[in-house]
XYZ file of C-alpha atoms in Angstrom:
684
model
C 154.271 102.663 215.694
C 152.115 102.834 212.389
C 149.177 100.783 212.650
C 149.142 97.534 210.570
C 146.202 96.275 208.481
C 143.939 93.770 210.308
C 142.227 91.614 208.061
C 139.813 90.517 207.100
C 138.429 93.868 205.805
C 135.091 94.311 204.119
C 135.695 94.313 200.410
C 135.518 98.056 198.942
C 132.967 96.685 196.420
C 130.667 95.246 199.123
C 130.872 98.613 201.083
C 129.672 100.506 197.845
C 126.875 98.020 197.140
C 125.791 98.473 200.716
C 125.710 102.239 200.270
C 123.621 101.741 197.005
C 121.067 99.805 198.884
C 121.043 102.178 201.777
C 121.058 105.630 200.048
C 119.640 104.757 196.676
C 117.377 101.708 197.246
C 119.394 99.771 194.669
C 120.057 96.096 194.914
C 121.327 93.597 192.509
C 121.510 89.869 192.590
C 124.692 89.410 190.816
C 127.732 91.439 189.747
C 126.605 91.029 186.166
C 123.359 92.660 187.029
C 125.325 95.466 188.741
C 127.393 96.077 185.804
C 124.608 96.111 183.207
C 122.947 98.879 185.401
C 126.230 100.930 185.517
C 126.638 100.825 181.713
C 122.960 101.418 180.712
C 121.953 104.200 183.397
C 125.097 106.274 183.142
C 123.809 109.246 184.902
C 122.684 107.459 188.035
C 125.879 105.351 188.087
C 128.450 108.292 187.835
C 126.481 110.424 190.205
C 126.601 107.583 192.710
C 130.511 107.620 192.462
C 130.677 111.271 192.766
C 128.303 111.035 196.027
C 130.049 107.917 197.437
C 133.290 109.356 197.526
C 132.051 112.661 198.678
C 133.374 114.780 195.872
C 133.291 118.572 196.459
C 132.348 121.538 194.193
C 131.825 125.129 195.049
C 129.202 125.092 192.230
C 126.603 122.567 191.510
C 126.659 120.760 188.088
C 123.673 121.008 185.805
C 123.814 117.567 184.144
C 125.961 114.290 184.910
C 126.320 113.677 181.143
C 125.158 115.851 178.512
C 124.455 112.793 176.183
C 126.508 113.827 173.206
C 128.053 111.071 171.357
C 131.746 110.004 171.851
C 134.159 111.805 171.570
C 132.338 115.094 172.484
C 130.516 113.915 175.580
C 130.566 116.341 178.505
C 130.436 115.391 182.222
C 129.326 117.164 185.371
C 128.687 120.459 183.588
C 129.071 123.336 185.807
C 131.102 121.472 188.710
C 134.475 122.739 189.799
C 137.136 120.525 191.132
C 140.924 120.102 191.480
C 143.063 116.841 191.657
C 145.170 118.432 194.281
C 142.443 119.615 196.213
C 141.064 116.065 196.529
C 144.501 114.688 197.751
C 145.166 117.353 200.250
C 141.734 117.045 201.876
C 143.019 113.865 203.684
C 146.018 115.868 205.338
C 144.500 116.321 208.804
C 142.742 112.953 209.104
C 145.722 111.086 207.828
C 148.291 112.606 209.904
C 146.127 112.452 212.923
C 146.254 108.748 212.605
C 150.060 108.817 212.462
C 149.931 107.524 208.781
C 152.628 108.820 206.122
C 151.693 110.061 202.573
C 154.819 108.834 200.889
C 157.406 106.031 201.686
C 160.073 105.574 199.221
C 163.555 103.775 198.372
C 165.826 103.768 195.614
C 168.303 101.316 194.681
C 171.280 102.985 196.785
C 169.299 103.128 199.941
C 167.367 99.806 200.017
C 169.183 97.553 202.345
C 171.447 100.306 203.528
C 169.280 103.060 204.932
C 165.874 103.730 206.490
C 163.156 104.488 203.793
C 162.315 108.151 203.235
C 159.104 109.113 204.863
C 156.873 112.142 203.822
C 154.219 113.141 206.133
C 150.954 114.566 204.933
C 151.566 117.991 206.408
C 155.015 117.956 204.596
C 153.467 116.891 201.285
C 151.145 119.843 201.597
C 153.849 122.188 202.732
C 156.025 121.326 199.634
C 153.209 121.315 197.328
C 152.263 124.898 198.285
C 155.773 126.076 198.289
C 156.494 124.843 194.721
C 153.121 126.077 193.560
C 153.761 129.555 194.827
C 157.187 129.318 193.006
C 155.686 128.299 189.710
C 153.325 131.215 189.999
C 156.078 133.656 190.721
C 157.445 132.473 187.498
C 154.551 133.200 185.508
C 152.671 129.804 185.429
C 149.068 130.322 184.870
C 146.069 128.031 184.346
C 146.566 126.230 181.099
C 150.363 126.579 180.911
C 152.190 123.374 180.524
C 154.706 122.320 183.002
C 156.994 119.317 181.543
C 159.023 117.040 183.944
C 162.012 114.803 183.219
C 161.971 112.955 186.627
C 162.118 109.465 187.998
C 159.676 107.728 190.177
C 160.308 109.675 193.315
C 158.410 111.676 195.813
C 159.659 114.754 194.066
C 157.736 113.834 190.956
C 154.459 113.603 192.992
C 154.996 116.759 194.660
C 155.690 118.617 191.239
C 152.571 117.139 189.746
C 150.430 118.460 192.726
C 151.880 121.813 192.745
C 151.487 122.160 189.048
C 147.988 121.085 188.897
C 146.973 122.709 192.136
C 147.281 126.256 190.144
C 145.714 124.970 186.963
C 148.920 124.190 185.082
C 148.995 121.200 182.910
C 151.553 118.499 183.805
C 153.419 116.215 181.387
C 156.288 113.931 182.502
C 158.716 111.596 180.778
C 161.125 109.012 182.365
C 164.763 109.718 182.609
C 165.750 106.471 180.687
C 164.307 108.038 177.417
C 166.653 109.564 175.179
C 166.562 113.312 174.000
C 164.805 112.436 170.612
C 161.843 110.465 172.303
C 161.523 113.198 174.883
C 161.560 116.075 172.277
C 158.975 114.276 170.141
C 156.522 114.717 173.107
C 157.497 117.958 174.859
C 157.828 119.920 171.588
C 154.213 119.350 170.675
C 152.869 121.100 174.067
C 155.499 123.888 174.199
C 155.933 123.892 177.904
C 156.622 127.000 180.022
C 158.669 125.342 182.866
C 160.898 122.128 182.772
C 161.436 120.297 186.048
C 164.404 117.799 185.426
C 166.888 115.629 187.301
C 170.626 115.777 186.649
C 170.522 111.884 186.403
C 169.474 108.781 187.827
C 170.760 105.459 189.191
C 169.569 102.396 187.366
C 170.871 98.650 187.648
C 173.744 100.090 189.729
C 174.882 102.525 187.130
C 174.604 106.378 187.578
C 173.263 107.871 184.580
C 174.187 111.386 183.993
C 171.507 113.461 182.297
C 172.970 116.827 182.167
C 173.804 116.666 178.572
C 170.114 115.694 177.772
C 168.989 118.788 179.877
C 171.139 120.943 177.595
C 169.709 119.640 174.506
C 166.330 119.901 175.815
C 166.510 123.420 176.889
C 168.051 124.312 173.551
C 165.284 122.628 171.836
C 162.331 123.876 173.809
C 162.397 127.751 173.248
C 159.143 128.231 175.260
C 160.697 127.197 178.432
C 161.452 130.140 180.663
C 162.373 128.648 183.895
C 164.301 125.228 184.725
C 164.015 123.593 188.165
C 166.619 120.886 188.779
C 166.371 118.047 190.903
C 169.890 117.038 192.074
C 169.671 113.198 192.212
C 173.408 112.622 191.563
C 174.637 115.845 193.032
C 176.465 116.987 189.706
C 177.126 120.494 188.993
C 174.662 122.138 186.536
C 176.511 125.358 185.727
C 176.876 124.102 182.149
C 173.002 124.504 181.496
C 173.193 128.134 180.742
C 170.434 128.126 178.071
C 167.501 129.118 180.289
C 167.221 132.695 181.687
C 166.107 131.459 185.300
C 167.163 128.332 187.214
C 166.368 126.968 190.638
C 166.931 123.822 192.619
C 164.076 121.494 193.518
C 165.325 121.862 197.221
C 164.970 125.573 197.176
C 161.833 125.873 195.239
C 160.214 123.718 197.912
C 161.627 125.023 201.044
C 159.193 127.961 201.683
C 157.412 127.486 205.031
C 155.541 130.652 206.116
C 151.972 132.143 206.222
C 151.584 132.050 202.566
C 152.187 128.216 202.260
C 149.849 127.799 205.210
C 147.204 129.897 203.439
C 147.651 128.172 200.113
C 144.587 126.531 198.584
C 144.294 124.865 195.060
C 142.339 126.571 192.539
C 138.801 125.509 191.820
C 138.669 124.662 188.193
C 135.970 123.597 185.638
C 135.508 119.761 185.685
C 137.122 119.444 182.230
C 139.974 121.662 182.973
C 143.162 120.051 181.414
C 145.003 117.946 184.144
C 148.070 116.332 182.152
C 149.198 115.423 178.789
C 150.093 111.795 178.376
C 151.432 109.982 175.283
C 150.362 106.777 173.618
C 151.963 106.086 170.265
C 150.294 104.884 167.230
C 151.906 103.234 164.324
C 152.571 106.443 162.389
C 153.438 109.978 163.223
C 154.359 111.657 166.368
C 153.182 110.111 169.829
C 149.490 111.186 170.546
C 149.587 113.818 173.083
C 146.368 112.952 175.071
C 144.911 115.563 177.305
C 142.840 114.352 180.270
C 140.660 116.515 182.523
C 140.785 116.849 186.343
C 137.108 115.770 187.150
C 136.991 112.559 184.864
C 140.504 111.376 186.035
C 139.407 111.722 189.633
C 136.229 109.860 189.261
C 137.545 106.970 187.246
C 140.752 106.745 189.426
C 138.640 106.466 192.591
C 136.216 104.052 191.174
C 139.120 101.802 189.789
C 141.489 101.946 192.664
C 138.870 101.571 195.434
C 135.980 99.532 194.022
C 137.830 97.173 191.827
C 141.616 97.150 193.083
C 140.252 97.082 196.483
C 142.583 99.596 197.905
C 141.094 101.546 200.743
C 141.922 104.710 202.798
C 144.915 104.245 205.116
C 143.238 105.953 208.184
C 139.778 104.197 207.693
C 139.317 101.518 210.394
C 138.440 98.858 207.622
C 141.609 99.346 205.834
C 143.879 100.896 208.703
C 147.464 101.161 207.572
C 146.782 100.347 203.982
C 150.193 100.636 201.908
C 149.807 100.596 198.082
C 152.772 99.951 195.692
C 152.638 99.577 191.973
C 156.119 99.454 190.435
C 156.362 101.768 187.371
C 158.517 104.321 185.681
C 157.126 107.790 185.226
C 156.898 106.934 181.432
C 154.079 104.336 182.225
C 150.626 105.197 182.970
C 150.983 103.076 186.121
C 152.757 105.804 187.586
C 149.518 107.924 187.269
C 147.847 105.056 188.976
C 150.283 104.944 191.838
C 149.686 108.724 192.275
C 145.875 108.120 192.587
C 146.343 106.319 195.786
C 146.836 109.802 197.289
C 143.199 110.761 196.251
C 141.626 108.611 198.957
C 144.184 109.090 201.446
C 146.209 105.900 200.934
C 149.947 105.825 201.871
C 152.034 105.260 198.475
C 155.218 103.169 198.635
C 157.488 104.218 195.726
C 160.741 102.389 194.289
C 162.998 104.088 192.053
C 165.495 101.911 190.102
C 165.496 98.442 188.384
C 163.161 95.927 189.451
C 165.898 93.377 188.729
C 168.260 95.103 191.098
C 171.837 96.010 190.396
C 173.156 94.776 187.053
C 176.760 95.659 187.821
C 179.065 94.536 190.575
C 181.507 97.017 192.398
C 184.028 96.423 189.659
C 181.662 97.321 186.865
C 181.094 93.725 185.662
C 177.637 92.555 184.717
C 175.889 90.405 187.128
C 172.620 88.356 187.123
C 169.532 90.526 187.878
C 168.243 90.050 191.408
C 164.439 89.497 191.082
C 164.100 89.712 194.827
C 164.751 93.458 194.858
C 161.045 94.702 194.927
C 159.942 91.769 197.303
C 162.533 92.783 199.795
C 161.288 96.512 199.233
C 157.646 95.450 199.801
C 158.743 93.433 203.131
C 160.457 96.503 204.378
C 157.656 98.765 203.648
C 154.854 96.338 205.010
C 152.940 96.749 201.504
C 149.552 95.502 201.481
C 148.926 95.834 197.763
C 151.669 95.060 195.628
C 151.595 95.584 191.879
C 153.729 95.118 188.935
C 154.005 94.336 185.263
C 153.262 90.691 184.175
C 156.650 90.461 182.781
C 157.982 91.069 186.428
C 156.121 87.999 187.829
C 157.447 85.788 184.913
C 160.832 87.047 185.367
C 160.585 85.970 189.112
C 159.299 82.711 188.108
C 162.054 82.054 185.665
C 164.538 83.028 188.013
C 163.443 80.653 190.626
C 162.711 83.367 193.425
C 161.496 81.963 196.603
C 159.479 84.354 198.459
C 160.348 83.030 201.850
C 163.816 84.430 201.480
C 162.614 87.965 200.868
C 161.537 88.922 204.204
C 157.969 89.147 205.833
C 155.457 89.345 203.018
C 152.447 88.496 205.149
C 151.153 92.172 204.907
C 150.448 91.411 201.061
C 146.922 90.695 200.562
C 146.539 91.481 196.996
C 148.797 91.158 193.898
C 148.208 93.655 190.940
C 149.268 92.794 187.246
C 149.033 94.669 184.008
C 151.120 95.603 180.980
C 150.752 92.371 179.168
C 148.927 89.388 179.547
C 149.800 87.272 182.748
C 149.986 83.661 181.882
C 148.145 80.948 184.063
C 151.486 79.215 184.826
C 152.924 82.576 186.270
C 149.838 83.279 188.373
C 149.822 79.914 189.590
C 153.506 79.983 190.641
C 152.879 83.312 192.361
C 149.821 81.700 194.328
C 151.982 78.745 195.222
C 154.662 81.152 196.463
C 152.280 82.843 198.758
C 150.802 79.525 199.970
C 154.398 78.563 201.053
C 154.763 81.692 203.194
C 151.286 81.132 204.901
C 149.061 83.260 202.770
C 146.903 80.694 201.009
C 144.189 82.876 199.638
C 146.252 85.594 197.807
C 144.083 87.790 195.606
C 145.171 88.465 191.940
C 143.783 91.704 190.690
C 144.752 91.566 186.921
C 143.779 94.603 184.882
C 143.865 96.047 181.518
C 143.196 99.357 180.292
C 145.508 102.111 179.003
C 147.160 105.576 178.856
C 144.516 106.513 176.293
C 141.754 106.949 178.927
C 143.942 106.614 181.959
C 141.852 103.911 183.479
C 141.068 100.079 182.952
C 138.214 98.352 181.104
C 138.850 95.009 182.605
C 139.980 94.038 186.161
C 139.281 92.628 189.488
C 136.549 91.973 191.890
C 137.269 90.764 195.328
C 134.148 88.848 195.567
C 134.105 86.986 192.309
C 135.803 83.615 191.637
C 139.561 83.912 190.665
C 140.582 81.824 187.607
C 144.199 81.767 186.750
C 144.980 83.541 183.356
C 141.847 85.390 183.534
C 140.741 89.005 184.556
C 137.522 88.575 186.802
C 135.108 91.032 185.075
C 134.332 94.048 182.796
C 134.829 97.169 185.155
C 131.571 99.226 186.237
C 130.803 101.991 183.986
C 132.675 100.440 181.149
C 130.398 99.173 178.436
C 133.164 96.668 176.803
C 132.504 93.992 174.329
C 134.364 91.896 171.970
C 133.308 92.327 168.376
C 133.891 89.919 165.550
C 134.816 91.222 162.059
C 131.246 92.054 161.106
C 131.200 94.389 164.204
C 128.826 91.993 166.278
C 129.447 91.181 170.000
C 130.589 87.724 170.760
C 131.120 85.597 173.798
C 133.681 82.849 174.088
C 135.343 84.023 170.920
C 138.551 86.369 170.470
C 137.281 89.797 169.068
C 138.264 93.416 168.992
C 137.952 95.067 172.331
C 135.478 97.983 171.976
C 133.703 100.358 174.406
C 130.045 101.357 173.370
C 129.437 104.039 175.947
C 131.409 107.178 177.079
C 133.561 107.120 180.215
C 134.483 110.395 182.134
C 138.293 109.931 181.644
C 138.238 109.562 177.954
C 140.251 112.235 176.405
C 139.028 115.657 176.182
C 141.241 115.991 173.006
C 144.726 115.500 171.608
C 146.986 118.587 171.940
C 147.056 120.616 168.655
C 144.560 118.423 167.102
C 142.381 120.453 164.739
C 138.939 119.310 164.600
C 139.750 116.297 166.489
C 140.713 114.659 163.158
C 143.665 112.791 164.913
C 141.535 111.732 167.739
C 138.800 110.238 165.550
C 141.199 108.413 163.451
C 142.725 106.851 166.508
C 139.627 105.471 168.227
C 136.557 105.942 166.181
C 137.339 105.377 162.371
C 136.876 101.480 162.485
C 133.348 101.675 164.159
C 131.982 105.278 164.194
C 130.780 106.261 167.625
C 132.282 103.275 169.374
C 135.727 103.409 170.923
C 138.034 100.660 169.451
C 140.961 100.127 171.878
C 143.355 97.884 169.728
C 143.368 94.795 171.772
C 142.132 91.194 171.246
C 139.637 90.364 174.022
C 137.706 87.135 174.862
C 134.824 87.623 177.308
C 133.704 84.189 178.845
C 130.028 83.112 179.544
C 130.511 83.708 183.029
C 132.087 87.157 182.637
C 135.810 86.434 182.973
C 137.993 88.063 180.361
C 141.282 87.304 178.811
C 143.477 89.986 176.733
C 145.528 88.257 173.922
C 147.799 91.146 173.107
C 147.557 94.009 170.730
C 145.315 93.930 167.634
C 147.370 96.623 165.996
C 151.030 97.180 165.326
C 151.765 99.375 168.260
C 154.901 98.101 170.178
C 153.986 96.982 173.698
C 157.080 96.308 175.682
C 155.655 94.902 178.832
C 153.153 97.703 179.135
C 155.372 100.480 177.732
C 153.904 101.558 174.290
C 155.934 102.970 171.643
C 154.916 103.854 168.002
C 156.715 102.094 165.351
C 157.461 105.254 163.566
C 159.613 106.309 166.343
C 161.755 103.427 166.143
C 162.174 103.759 162.387
C 163.310 107.209 162.974
C 166.141 106.097 165.065
C 167.242 103.125 162.909
C 166.819 104.778 159.619
C 168.723 107.759 160.749
C 171.732 105.451 160.339
C 173.589 105.663 156.952
C 173.896 101.903 156.853
C 170.004 101.396 156.882
C 167.950 101.897 153.912
C 164.679 100.676 155.213
C 163.163 98.729 158.226
C 160.191 97.041 159.749
C 159.435 95.951 163.356
C 156.590 94.004 164.764
C 155.891 93.074 168.608
C 154.764 89.499 168.672
C 153.002 89.837 172.020
C 150.220 87.282 172.519
C 148.866 85.380 175.395
C 150.772 81.930 175.856
C 153.722 83.014 173.692
C 157.068 84.495 174.804
C 157.063 88.248 174.165
C 159.273 88.510 170.971
C 160.140 91.773 168.915
C 162.264 91.129 165.685
C 163.616 94.042 163.620
C 164.078 93.640 159.936
C 166.524 95.961 158.146
C 167.469 96.677 154.587
C 171.158 97.599 154.405
C 173.132 99.540 151.701
C 174.437 97.453 148.890
C 177.545 95.431 150.016
C 177.078 95.734 153.893
C 176.648 92.807 156.237
C 174.656 92.681 159.512
C 177.646 91.723 161.880
C 177.870 92.119 165.509
C 179.162 95.473 165.193
C 176.171 96.801 163.158
C 173.736 94.945 165.444
C 175.419 96.848 168.374
C 175.127 100.132 166.539
C 171.504 99.490 165.808
C 170.820 98.655 169.330
C 172.562 101.760 170.617
C 170.536 103.961 168.435
C 167.537 102.735 169.632
C 168.647 102.936 173.121
C 169.975 106.495 173.010
C 166.951 107.701 170.957
C 163.980 105.884 172.663
C 164.929 103.569 175.745
C 166.823 100.442 176.302
C 163.326 98.886 176.812
C 162.686 98.836 173.019
C 165.879 97.130 171.852
C 164.750 94.141 169.616
C 164.933 90.561 170.508
C 166.584 89.736 167.279
C 167.707 91.372 164.104
C 167.542 90.241 160.601
C 168.954 91.519 157.296
C 166.245 91.166 154.658
C 166.271 92.087 150.784
C 162.873 93.958 151.025
C 160.285 95.345 153.514
C 156.807 94.512 152.426
C 154.863 97.402 151.258
C 151.439 98.241 149.749
C 150.983 99.815 146.395
C 150.680 103.131 148.001
C 154.043 102.429 149.953
C 152.710 101.687 153.427
C 154.759 99.319 155.474
C 152.758 95.954 155.948
C 153.263 95.823 159.920
C 149.989 94.235 160.944
C 149.951 91.570 158.121
C 153.463 90.391 158.969
C 152.857 90.524 162.670
C 149.776 88.218 162.034
C 151.849 86.010 159.759
C 154.404 85.471 162.444
C 151.662 84.780 165.132
C 150.657 81.660 162.859
C 148.048 82.873 160.606
C 148.027 81.801 156.966
C 149.356 84.290 154.306
C 146.085 84.473 152.419
C 144.176 85.357 155.521
C 146.457 88.452 156.498
C 146.851 90.381 153.372
C 145.843 90.702 149.557
C 148.917 89.977 147.364
C 147.253 92.085 144.791
C 147.486 95.131 146.918
C 151.339 94.513 147.368
C 154.045 96.485 145.436
C 156.607 93.868 146.184
C 154.841 90.326 146.801
C 157.934 88.544 145.692
C 159.641 89.417 148.967
C 156.848 87.513 151.100
C 158.503 84.034 150.612
C 161.248 84.998 153.069
C 158.755 85.992 155.752
C 156.811 82.846 155.232
C 159.747 80.820 155.667
C 160.483 82.546 158.879
C 156.994 82.114 160.129
C 157.295 78.380 159.253
C 160.488 78.036 161.308
C 158.990 79.807 164.316
C 156.209 77.401 164.284
C 158.334 74.428 164.578
C 158.702 72.679 167.982
């Protein structure tokens, strides 16, 4: 019988502060004092994280931080690490405690079969087998391995195998269309592609073999294809790759070589993965993070602030960590980080709203109890999801008492978009109803850009609905006004004034870091501008109000507007287009699309469906707009740039004269229509 968590456990941040006092002679009378120390004495703070989590290196580091300004700061110079090594060091102890590494379900197995369980020794064996297979097919340190896989144990195994031998990992979710995937993978020129034949989502089997054919044809650097047979479909049609293998075969080796396998020790800043965060122009930014910085920041975030412990530690015995995500969202990386400290990870692959089709193929209402039933069966202790998930549960009238035994859950994580006070109050009441009156909400905000969080939770601080509790340790976050001055109790630009180890090493193919600098440092040279609206309260609590730029943020999944324009404007009916995402705290998330059509055409239901299908196919169903408008013109500057951010601010209620300069407009006459729309949206 697997041990169950026996509360109350000592909060992880309290254990860390006890350690600081005992081993460093450092005591702080408040969290604010602890935070201020962590962002002013960077060397001592980050060295304490290295020591507290007992990170290992066969070579010593000469300095913790070399003092160079962002974005050229180097950390732990001389140290050698490996993400996979940090994970696999837990195999013996976790297995001795009878604790699994990964528990997983998908739509088809939940409620009809036992969860799949992967032990720590089996995780290690599969990682070793696949790593040896990749090496046999020519993967060397620095080579890219691209994956097109769902949120499954196989994706975790593939990631760990890749990075264990110094390969650079990159993954896209199978709900993404060919165009969106190629916009990402073509930039990094992968040597190997690991992909599924399809996925089941919302009760529908989605065959992805045709996409694989297109990917292989458009990625000439791929020399080897590994197929994960999720749907069991034949793959003989994929003949464009010289060598192919099935995932089950590539992970089947079990001999003296797999037993002897050890991850390579790599430089602290050796590339770990390439993730993608889209801006408003150009291709998605291929962001490269390093092994060492990612490990440090992930451990500090997950343990100290999310209060997720090691599953075999007596203080958190039986810890089970779940954060619902697709592989296209950075929360997949966050879920993976559970393994860094020996925590059992619980994965669900499928729609959070359950089946959307019945046995006859007819549409049915979403079942927002799906993830809760999964959590009950898995005995999850930390349950995380996007804020939109909780809002949907509230709107659907979900009663958690009908979803099984959820009393193991002691913490709820939320991110992706602002969580409203009303939704948080709903969740708190639901847990009170099932006998958990002190449920803790760990609301966090960060990003793919640095694969971490700037703002989040602290188990020992007061919990105010609608707020995040604090700025995280090591994160010198401030809200700046238009004059570049820090403000309290006012909404301002979220900036970070000191470097963090997980900030990008570089953007792939970015000569001279020009795109990197333009993305984060152009507004305030030497200071990271994140692109969020933030208010910091006088007592330290924080509220994120949404994006301060024109990036689309559909419940945490970001996409550049340029990608959507490529899909829409490829249609012969469309001459021009503009999209804005009106995410803002206290407002319903709303994304309208404005299109200029060829003369004589009308925006009827058929054309609306064609536009939506183009977006679904090229990008993802997640980015289908809430409403489509036929307009005469798209507002543009004299230089021809689409006026996305001014129109966004206008539709959020700001006056026209405050959001743009009409004298700089090429077509100011078109603004009357948008002003009228803004007025109509402001009416009760």
